[in-house]
CSV table of N, CA, C and O in Angstrom, one decimal:
chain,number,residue,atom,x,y,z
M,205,UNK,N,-25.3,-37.7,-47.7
M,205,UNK,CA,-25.3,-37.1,-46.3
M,205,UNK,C,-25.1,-35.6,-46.5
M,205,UNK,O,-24.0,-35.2,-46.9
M,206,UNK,N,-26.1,-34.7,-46.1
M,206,UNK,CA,-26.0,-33.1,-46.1
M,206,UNK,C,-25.6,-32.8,-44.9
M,206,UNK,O,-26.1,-33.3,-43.9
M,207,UNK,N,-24.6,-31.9,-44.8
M,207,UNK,CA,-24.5,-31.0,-43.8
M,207,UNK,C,-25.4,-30.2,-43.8
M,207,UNK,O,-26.0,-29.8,-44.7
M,208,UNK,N,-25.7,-29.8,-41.8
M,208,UNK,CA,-26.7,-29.0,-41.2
M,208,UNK,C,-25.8,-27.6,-42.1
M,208,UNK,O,-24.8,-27.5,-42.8
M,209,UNK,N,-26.7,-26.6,-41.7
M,209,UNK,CA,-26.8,-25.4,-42.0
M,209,UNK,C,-25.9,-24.4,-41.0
M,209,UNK,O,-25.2,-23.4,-41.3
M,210,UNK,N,-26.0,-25.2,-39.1
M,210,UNK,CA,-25.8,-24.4,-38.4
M,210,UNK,C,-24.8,-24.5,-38.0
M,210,UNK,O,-24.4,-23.8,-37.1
M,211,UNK,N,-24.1,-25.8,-38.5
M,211,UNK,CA,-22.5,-26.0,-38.6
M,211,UNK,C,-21.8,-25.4,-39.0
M,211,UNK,O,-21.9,-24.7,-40.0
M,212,UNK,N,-20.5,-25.4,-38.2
M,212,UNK,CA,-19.5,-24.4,-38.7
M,212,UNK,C,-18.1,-25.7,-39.1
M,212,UNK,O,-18.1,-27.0,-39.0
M,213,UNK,N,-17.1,-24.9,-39.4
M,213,UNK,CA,-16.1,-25.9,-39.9
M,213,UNK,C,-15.3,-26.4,-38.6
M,213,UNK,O,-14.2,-26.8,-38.8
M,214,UNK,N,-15.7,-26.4,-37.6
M,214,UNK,CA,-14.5,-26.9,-36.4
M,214,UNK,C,-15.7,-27.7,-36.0
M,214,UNK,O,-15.5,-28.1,-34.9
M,215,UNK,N,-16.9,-28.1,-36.4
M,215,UNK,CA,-17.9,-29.1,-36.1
M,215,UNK,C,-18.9,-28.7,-35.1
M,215,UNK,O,-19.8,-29.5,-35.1
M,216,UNK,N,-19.0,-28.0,-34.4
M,216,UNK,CA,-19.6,-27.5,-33.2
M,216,UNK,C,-20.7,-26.6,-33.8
M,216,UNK,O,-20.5,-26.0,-34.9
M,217,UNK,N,-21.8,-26.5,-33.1
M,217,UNK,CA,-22.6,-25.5,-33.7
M,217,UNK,C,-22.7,-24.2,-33.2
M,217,UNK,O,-21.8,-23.6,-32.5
M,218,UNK,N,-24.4,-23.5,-33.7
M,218,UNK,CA,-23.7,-22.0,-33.4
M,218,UNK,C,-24.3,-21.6,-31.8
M,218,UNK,O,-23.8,-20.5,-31.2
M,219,UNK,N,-25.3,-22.6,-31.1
M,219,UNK,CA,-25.2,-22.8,-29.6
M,219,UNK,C,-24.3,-23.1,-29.2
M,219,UNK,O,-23.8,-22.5,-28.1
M,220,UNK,N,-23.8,-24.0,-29.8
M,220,UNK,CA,-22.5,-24.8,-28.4
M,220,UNK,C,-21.3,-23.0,-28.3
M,220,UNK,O,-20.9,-22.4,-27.3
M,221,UNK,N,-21.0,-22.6,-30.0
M,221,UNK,CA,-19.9,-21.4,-29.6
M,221,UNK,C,-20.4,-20.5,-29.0
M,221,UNK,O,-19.7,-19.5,-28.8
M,222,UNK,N,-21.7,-20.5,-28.4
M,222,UNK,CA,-21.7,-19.2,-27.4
M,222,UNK,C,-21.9,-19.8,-26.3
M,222,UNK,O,-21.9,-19.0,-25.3
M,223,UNK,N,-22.2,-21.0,-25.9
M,223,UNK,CA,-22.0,-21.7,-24.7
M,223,UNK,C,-20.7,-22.1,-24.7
M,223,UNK,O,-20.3,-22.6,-23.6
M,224,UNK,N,-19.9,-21.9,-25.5
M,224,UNK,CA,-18.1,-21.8,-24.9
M,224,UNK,C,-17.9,-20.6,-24.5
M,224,UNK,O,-17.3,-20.5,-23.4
M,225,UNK,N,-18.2,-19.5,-25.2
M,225,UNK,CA,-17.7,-18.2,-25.3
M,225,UNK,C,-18.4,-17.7,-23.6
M,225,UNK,O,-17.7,-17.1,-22.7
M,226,UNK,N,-19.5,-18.0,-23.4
M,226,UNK,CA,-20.5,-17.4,-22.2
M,226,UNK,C,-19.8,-18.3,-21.0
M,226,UNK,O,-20.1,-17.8,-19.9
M,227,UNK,N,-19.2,-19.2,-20.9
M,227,UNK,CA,-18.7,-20.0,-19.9
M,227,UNK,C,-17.2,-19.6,-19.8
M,227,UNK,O,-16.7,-19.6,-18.7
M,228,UNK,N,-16.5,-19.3,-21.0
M,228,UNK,CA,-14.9,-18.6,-21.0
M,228,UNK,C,-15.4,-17.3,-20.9
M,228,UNK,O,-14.8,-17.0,-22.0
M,229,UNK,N,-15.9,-16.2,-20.6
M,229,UNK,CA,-16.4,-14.8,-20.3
M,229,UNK,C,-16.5,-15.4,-18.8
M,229,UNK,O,-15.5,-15.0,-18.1
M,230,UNK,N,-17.3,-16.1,-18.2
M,230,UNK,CA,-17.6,-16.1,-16.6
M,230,UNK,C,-16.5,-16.5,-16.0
M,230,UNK,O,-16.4,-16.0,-14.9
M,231,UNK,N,-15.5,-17.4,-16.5
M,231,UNK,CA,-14.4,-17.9,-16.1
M,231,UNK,C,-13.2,-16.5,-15.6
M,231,UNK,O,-12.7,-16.2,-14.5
M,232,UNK,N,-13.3,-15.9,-16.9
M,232,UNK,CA,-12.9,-15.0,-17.0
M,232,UNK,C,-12.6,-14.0,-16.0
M,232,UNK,O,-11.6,-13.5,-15.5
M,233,UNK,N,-14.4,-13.9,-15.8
M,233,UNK,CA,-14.6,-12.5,-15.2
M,233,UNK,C,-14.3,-13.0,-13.5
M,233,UNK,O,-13.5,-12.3,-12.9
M,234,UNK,N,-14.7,-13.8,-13.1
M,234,UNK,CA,-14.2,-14.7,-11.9
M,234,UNK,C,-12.7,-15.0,-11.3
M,234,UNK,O,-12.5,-15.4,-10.2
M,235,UNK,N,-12.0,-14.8,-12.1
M,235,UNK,CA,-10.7,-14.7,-12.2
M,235,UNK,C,-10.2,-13.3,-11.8
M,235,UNK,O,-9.6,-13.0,-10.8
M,236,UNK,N,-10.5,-12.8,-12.4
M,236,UNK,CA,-10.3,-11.4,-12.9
M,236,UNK,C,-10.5,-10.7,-11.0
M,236,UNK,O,-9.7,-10.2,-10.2
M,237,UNK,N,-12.2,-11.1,-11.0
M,237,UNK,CA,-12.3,-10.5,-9.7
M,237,UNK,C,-11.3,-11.0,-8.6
M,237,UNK,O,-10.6,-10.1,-8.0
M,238,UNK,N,-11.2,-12.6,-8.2
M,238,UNK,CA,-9.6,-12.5,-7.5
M,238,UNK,C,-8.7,-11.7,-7.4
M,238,UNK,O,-8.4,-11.0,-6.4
M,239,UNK,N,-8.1,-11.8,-8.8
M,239,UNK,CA,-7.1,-10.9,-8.9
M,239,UNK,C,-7.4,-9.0,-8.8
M,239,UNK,O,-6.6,-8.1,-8.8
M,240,UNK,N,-8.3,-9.0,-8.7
M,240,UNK,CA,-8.8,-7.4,-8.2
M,240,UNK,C,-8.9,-7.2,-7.1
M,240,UNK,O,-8.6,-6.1,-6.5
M,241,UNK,N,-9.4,-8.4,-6.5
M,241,UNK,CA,-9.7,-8.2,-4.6
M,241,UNK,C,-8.4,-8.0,-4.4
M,241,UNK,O,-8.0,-6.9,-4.0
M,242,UNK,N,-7.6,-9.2,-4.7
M,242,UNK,CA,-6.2,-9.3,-4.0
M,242,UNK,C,-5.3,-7.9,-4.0
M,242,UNK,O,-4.7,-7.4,-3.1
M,243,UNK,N,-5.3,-7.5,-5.2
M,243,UNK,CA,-4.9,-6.2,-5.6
M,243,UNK,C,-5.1,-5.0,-4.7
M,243,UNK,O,-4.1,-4.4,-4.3
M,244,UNK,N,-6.5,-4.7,-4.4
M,244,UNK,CA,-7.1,-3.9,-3.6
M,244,UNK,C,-6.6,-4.1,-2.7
M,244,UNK,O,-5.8,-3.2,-2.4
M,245,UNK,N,-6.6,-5.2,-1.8
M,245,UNK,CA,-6.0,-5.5,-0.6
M,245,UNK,C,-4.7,-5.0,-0.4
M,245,UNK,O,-4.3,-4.1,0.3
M,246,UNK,N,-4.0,-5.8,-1.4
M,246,UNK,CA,-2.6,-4.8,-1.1
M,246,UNK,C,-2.4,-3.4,-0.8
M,246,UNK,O,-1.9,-2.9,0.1
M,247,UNK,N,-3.0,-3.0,-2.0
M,247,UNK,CA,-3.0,-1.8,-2.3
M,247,UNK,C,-3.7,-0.7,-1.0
M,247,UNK,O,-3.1,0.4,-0.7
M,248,UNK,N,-4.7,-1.2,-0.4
M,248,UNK,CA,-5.1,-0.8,0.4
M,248,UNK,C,-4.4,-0.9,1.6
M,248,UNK,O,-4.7,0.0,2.5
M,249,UNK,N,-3.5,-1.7,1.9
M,249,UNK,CA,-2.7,-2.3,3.1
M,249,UNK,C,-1.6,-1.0,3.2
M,249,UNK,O,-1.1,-0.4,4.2
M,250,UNK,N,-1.2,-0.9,1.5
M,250,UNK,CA,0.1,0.1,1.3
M,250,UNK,C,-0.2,1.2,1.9
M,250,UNK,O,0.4,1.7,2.8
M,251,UNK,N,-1.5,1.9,1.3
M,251,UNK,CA,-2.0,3.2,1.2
M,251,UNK,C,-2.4,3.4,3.1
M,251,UNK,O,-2.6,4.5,3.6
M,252,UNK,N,-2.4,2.3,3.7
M,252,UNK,CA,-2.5,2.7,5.3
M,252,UNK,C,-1.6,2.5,5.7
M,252,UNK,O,-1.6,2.5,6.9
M,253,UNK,N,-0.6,2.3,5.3
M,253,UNK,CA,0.8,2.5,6.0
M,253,UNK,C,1.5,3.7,5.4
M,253,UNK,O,2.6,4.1,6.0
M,254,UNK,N,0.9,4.4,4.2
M,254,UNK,CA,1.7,5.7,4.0
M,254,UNK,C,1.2,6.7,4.2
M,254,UNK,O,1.8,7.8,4.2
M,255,UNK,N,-0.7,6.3,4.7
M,255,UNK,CA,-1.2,7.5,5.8
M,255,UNK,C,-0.5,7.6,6.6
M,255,UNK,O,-0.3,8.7,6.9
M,256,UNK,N,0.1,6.6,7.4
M,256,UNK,CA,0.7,6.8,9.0
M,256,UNK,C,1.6,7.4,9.1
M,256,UNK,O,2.0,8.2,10.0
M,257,UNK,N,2.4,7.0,7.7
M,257,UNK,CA,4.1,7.2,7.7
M,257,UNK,C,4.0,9.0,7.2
M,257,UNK,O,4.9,9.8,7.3
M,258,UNK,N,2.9,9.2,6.7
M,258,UNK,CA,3.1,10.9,6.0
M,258,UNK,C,3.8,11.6,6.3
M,258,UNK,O,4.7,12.1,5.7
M,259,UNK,N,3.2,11.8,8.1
M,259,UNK,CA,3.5,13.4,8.8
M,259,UNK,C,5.3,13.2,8.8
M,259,UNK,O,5.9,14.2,8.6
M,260,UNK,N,6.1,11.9,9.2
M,260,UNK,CA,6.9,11.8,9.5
M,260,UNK,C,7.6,12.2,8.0
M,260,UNK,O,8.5,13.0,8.0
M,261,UNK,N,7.1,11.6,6.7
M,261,UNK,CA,7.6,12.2,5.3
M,261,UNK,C,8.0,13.5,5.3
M,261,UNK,O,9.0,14.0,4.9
M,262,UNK,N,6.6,14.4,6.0
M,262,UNK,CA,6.3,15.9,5.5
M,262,UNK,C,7.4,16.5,6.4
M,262,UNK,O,8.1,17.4,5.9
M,263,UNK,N,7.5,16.2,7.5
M,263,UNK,CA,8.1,16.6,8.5
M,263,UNK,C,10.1,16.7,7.3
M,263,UNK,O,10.8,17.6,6.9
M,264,UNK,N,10.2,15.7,7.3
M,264,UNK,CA,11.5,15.3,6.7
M,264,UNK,C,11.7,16.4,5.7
M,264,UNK,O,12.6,17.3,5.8
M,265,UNK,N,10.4,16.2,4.4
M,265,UNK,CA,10.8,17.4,3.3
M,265,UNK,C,10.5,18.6,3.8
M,265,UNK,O,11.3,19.3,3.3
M,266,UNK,N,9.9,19.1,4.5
M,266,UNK,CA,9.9,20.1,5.3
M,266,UNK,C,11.5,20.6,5.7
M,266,UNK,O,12.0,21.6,5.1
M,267,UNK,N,12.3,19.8,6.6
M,267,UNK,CA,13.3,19.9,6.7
M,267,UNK,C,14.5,19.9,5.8
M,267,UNK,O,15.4,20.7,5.9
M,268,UNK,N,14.5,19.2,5.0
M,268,UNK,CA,15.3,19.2,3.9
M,268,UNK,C,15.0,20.1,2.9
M,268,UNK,O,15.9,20.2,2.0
M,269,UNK,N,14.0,20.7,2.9
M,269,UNK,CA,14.0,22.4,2.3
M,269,UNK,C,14.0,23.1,2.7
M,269,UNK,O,13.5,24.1,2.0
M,270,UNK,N,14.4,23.4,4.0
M,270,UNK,CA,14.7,24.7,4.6
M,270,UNK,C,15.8,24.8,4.9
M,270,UNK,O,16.2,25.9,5.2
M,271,UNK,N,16.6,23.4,4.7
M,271,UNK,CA,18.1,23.8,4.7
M,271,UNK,C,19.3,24.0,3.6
M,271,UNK,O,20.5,24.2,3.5
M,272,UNK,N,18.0,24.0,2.7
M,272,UNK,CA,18.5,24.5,1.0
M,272,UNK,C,19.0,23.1,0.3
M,272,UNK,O,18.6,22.1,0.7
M,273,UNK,N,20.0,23.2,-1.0
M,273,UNK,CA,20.3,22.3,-1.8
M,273,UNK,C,20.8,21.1,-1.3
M,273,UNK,O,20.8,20.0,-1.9
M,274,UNK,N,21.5,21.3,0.4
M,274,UNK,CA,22.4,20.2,0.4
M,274,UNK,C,21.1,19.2,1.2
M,274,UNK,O,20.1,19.6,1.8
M,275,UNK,N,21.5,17.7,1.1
M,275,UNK,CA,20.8,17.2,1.8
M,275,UNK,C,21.9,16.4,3.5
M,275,UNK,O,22.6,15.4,3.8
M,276,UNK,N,21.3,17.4,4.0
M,276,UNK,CA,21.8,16.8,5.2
M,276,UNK,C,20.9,17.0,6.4
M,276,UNK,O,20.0,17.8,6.4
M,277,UNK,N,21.1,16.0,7.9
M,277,UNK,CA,20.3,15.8,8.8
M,277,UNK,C,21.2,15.6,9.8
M,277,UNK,O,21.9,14.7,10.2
M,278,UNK,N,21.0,17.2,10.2
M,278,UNK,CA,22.0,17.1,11.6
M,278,UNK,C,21.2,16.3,12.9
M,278,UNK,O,20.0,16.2,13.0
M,279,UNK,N,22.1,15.9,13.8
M,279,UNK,CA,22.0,15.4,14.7
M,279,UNK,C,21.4,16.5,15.9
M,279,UNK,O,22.0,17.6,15.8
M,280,UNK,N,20.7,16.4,16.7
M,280,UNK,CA,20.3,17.3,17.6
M,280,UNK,C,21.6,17.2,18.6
M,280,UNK,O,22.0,16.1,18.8
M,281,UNK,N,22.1,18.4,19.0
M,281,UNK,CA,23.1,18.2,19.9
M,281,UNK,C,24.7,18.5,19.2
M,281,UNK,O,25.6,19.1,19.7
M,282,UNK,N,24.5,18.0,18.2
M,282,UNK,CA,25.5,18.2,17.7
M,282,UNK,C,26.4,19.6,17.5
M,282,UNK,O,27.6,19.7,17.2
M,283,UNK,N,25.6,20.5,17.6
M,283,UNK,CA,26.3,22.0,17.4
M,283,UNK,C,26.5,22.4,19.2
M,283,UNK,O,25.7,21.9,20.1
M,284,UNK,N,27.5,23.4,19.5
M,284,UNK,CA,27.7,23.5,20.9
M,284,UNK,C,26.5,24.5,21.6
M,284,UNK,O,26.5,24.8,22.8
M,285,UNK,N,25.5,25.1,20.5
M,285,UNK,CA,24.6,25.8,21.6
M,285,UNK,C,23.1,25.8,20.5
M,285,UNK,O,22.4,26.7,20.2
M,286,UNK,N,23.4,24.0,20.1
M,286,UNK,CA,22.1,23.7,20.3
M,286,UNK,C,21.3,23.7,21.4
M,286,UNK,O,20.1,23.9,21.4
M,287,UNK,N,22.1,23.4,22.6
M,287,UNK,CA,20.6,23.2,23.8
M,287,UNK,C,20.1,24.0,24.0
M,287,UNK,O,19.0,23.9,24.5
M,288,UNK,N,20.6,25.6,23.7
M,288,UNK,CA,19.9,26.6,24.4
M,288,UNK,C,18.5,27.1,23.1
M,288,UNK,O,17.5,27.9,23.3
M,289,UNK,N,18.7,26.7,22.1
M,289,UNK,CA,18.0,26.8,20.5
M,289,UNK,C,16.4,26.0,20.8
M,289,UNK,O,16.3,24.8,21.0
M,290,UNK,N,15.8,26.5,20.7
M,290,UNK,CA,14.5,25.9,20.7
M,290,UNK,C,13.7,25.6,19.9
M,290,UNK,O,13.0,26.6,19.6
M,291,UNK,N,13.2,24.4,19.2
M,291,UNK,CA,12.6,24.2,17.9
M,291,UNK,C,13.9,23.9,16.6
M,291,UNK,O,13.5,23.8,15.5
M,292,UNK,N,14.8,23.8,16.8
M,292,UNK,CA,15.7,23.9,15.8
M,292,UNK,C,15.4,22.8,14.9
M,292,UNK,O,15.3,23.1,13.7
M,293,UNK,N,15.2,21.5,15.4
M,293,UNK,CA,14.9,20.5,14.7
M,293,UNK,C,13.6,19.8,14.8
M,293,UNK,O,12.9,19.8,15.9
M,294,UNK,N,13.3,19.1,13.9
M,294,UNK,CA,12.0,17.9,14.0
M,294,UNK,C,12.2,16.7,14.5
M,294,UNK,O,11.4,15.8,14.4
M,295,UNK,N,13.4,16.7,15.4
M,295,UNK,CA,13.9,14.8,15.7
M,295,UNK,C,12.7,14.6,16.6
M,295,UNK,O,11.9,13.8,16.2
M,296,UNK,N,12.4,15.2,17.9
M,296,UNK,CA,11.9,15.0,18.7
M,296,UNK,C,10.4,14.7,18.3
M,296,UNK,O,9.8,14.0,19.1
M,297,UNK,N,9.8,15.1,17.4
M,297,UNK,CA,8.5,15.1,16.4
M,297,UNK,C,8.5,14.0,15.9
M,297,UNK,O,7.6,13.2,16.1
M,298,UNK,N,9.6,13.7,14.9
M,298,UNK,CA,9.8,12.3,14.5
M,298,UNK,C,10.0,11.2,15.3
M,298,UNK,O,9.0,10.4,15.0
M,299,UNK,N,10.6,10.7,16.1
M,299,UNK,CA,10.9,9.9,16.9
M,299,UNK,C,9.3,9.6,17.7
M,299,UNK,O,8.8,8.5,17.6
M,300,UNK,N,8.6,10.7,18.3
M,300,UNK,CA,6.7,10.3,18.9
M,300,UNK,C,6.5,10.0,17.6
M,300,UNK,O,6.4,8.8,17.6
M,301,UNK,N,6.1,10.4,15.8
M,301,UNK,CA,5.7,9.5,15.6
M,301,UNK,C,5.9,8.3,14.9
M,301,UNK,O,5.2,7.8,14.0
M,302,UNK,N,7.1,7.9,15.4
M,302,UNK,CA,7.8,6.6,15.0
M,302,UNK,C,7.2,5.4,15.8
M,302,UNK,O,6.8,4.3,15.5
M,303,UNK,N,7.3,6.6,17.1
M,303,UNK,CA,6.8,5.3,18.5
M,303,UNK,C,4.7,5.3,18.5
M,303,UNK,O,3.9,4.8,19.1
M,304,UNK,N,4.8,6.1,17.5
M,304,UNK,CA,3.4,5.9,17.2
M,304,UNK,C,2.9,4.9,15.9
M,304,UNK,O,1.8,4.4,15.8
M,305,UNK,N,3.8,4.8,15.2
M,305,UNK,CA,3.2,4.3,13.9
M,305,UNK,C,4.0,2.6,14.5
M,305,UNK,O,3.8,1.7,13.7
M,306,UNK,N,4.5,2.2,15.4
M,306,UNK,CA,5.3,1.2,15.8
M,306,UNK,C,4.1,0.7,16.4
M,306,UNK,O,3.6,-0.3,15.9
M,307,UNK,N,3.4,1.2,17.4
M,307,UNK,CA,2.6,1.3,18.4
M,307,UNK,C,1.2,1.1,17.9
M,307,UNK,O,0.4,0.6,18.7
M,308,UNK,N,0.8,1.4,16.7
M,308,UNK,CA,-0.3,1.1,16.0
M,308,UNK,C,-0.2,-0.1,15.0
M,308,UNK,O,-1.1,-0.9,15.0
M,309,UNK,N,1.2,-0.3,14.2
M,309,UNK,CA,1.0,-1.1,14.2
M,309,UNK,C,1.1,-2.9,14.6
M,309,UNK,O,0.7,-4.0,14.2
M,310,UNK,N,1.8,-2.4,15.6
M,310,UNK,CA,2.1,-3.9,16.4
M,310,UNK,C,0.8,-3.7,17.6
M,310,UNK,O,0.9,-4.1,18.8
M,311,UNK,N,-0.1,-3.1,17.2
M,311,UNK,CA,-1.4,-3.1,18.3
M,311,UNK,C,-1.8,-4.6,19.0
M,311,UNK,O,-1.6,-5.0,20.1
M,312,UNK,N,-2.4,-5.2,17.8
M,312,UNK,CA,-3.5,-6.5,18.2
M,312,UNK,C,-1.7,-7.6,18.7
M,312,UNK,O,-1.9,-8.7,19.2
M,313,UNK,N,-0.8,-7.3,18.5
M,313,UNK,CA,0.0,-8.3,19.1
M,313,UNK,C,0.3,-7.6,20.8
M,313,UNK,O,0.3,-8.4,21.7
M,314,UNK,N,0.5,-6.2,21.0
M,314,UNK,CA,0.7,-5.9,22.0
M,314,UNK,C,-0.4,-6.1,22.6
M,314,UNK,O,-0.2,-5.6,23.7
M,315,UNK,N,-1.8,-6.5,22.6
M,315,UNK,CA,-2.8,-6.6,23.2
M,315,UNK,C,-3.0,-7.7,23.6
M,315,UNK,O,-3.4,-7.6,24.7
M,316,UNK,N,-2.8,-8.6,23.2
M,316,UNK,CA,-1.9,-9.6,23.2
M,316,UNK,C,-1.2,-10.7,24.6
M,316,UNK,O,-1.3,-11.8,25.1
M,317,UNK,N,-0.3,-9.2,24.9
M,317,UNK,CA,1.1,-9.4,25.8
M,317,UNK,C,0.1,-9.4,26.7
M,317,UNK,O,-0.2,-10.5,27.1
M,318,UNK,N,-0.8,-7.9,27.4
M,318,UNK,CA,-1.4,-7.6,27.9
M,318,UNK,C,-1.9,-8.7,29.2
M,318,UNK,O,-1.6,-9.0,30.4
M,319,UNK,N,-3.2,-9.1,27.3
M,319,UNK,CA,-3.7,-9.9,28.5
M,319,UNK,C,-3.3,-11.3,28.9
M,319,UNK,O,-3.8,-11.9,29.8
């Protein structure tokens, strides 16, 4: 009894190992893609919630370097002649876009209420 030529020692020939290899490659790559969509998605989900959230970021470090090393965040009102000071702080900036990024994104549920 001769052994074939195109046998290898685990018994299988030299079609069948690239018909494993070309079916574990598609598996593979199919996999793969899931887990890339899924990824994107997230990733994508994040990346639009830290467009929104930015100005309110910029606004913040903005503030916190103009008031030098210490980090602090005064309260509007809190000094006795803040009211007559105009522009002193960003609260009022922050706060619209708080009630804006709240407001975008609880949209399709407040639409919702609506109707």
């Amino acid at each position: 009894m001769a052994s074939s030529g195109t046998r290898s020692a685990s018994g299988f020939s030299f079609s069948e190992h690239w018909l494993i290899m070309a079916a574990t490659a598609l598996i593979c790559g199919f996999v793969g893609y899931i887990v890339y969509d899924a990824i994107m998605a997230t990733a994508s989900e994040l990346l639009q919630r830290l467009l929104v959230i930015s100005p309110l970021l910029l606004i913040i470090i903005v503030h916190w370097l103009s008031t030098g090393t210490q980090l602090s965040f005064p309260m509007p009102g809190s000094e006795p002649g803040a009211i007559h000071r105009a522009g002193g702080s960003p609260w009022g900036v922050a706060f619209v876009l708080l009630l804006l990024f709240f407001l975008i994104s609880y949209q399709p549920s407040l639409h919702h209420l609506v109707s």
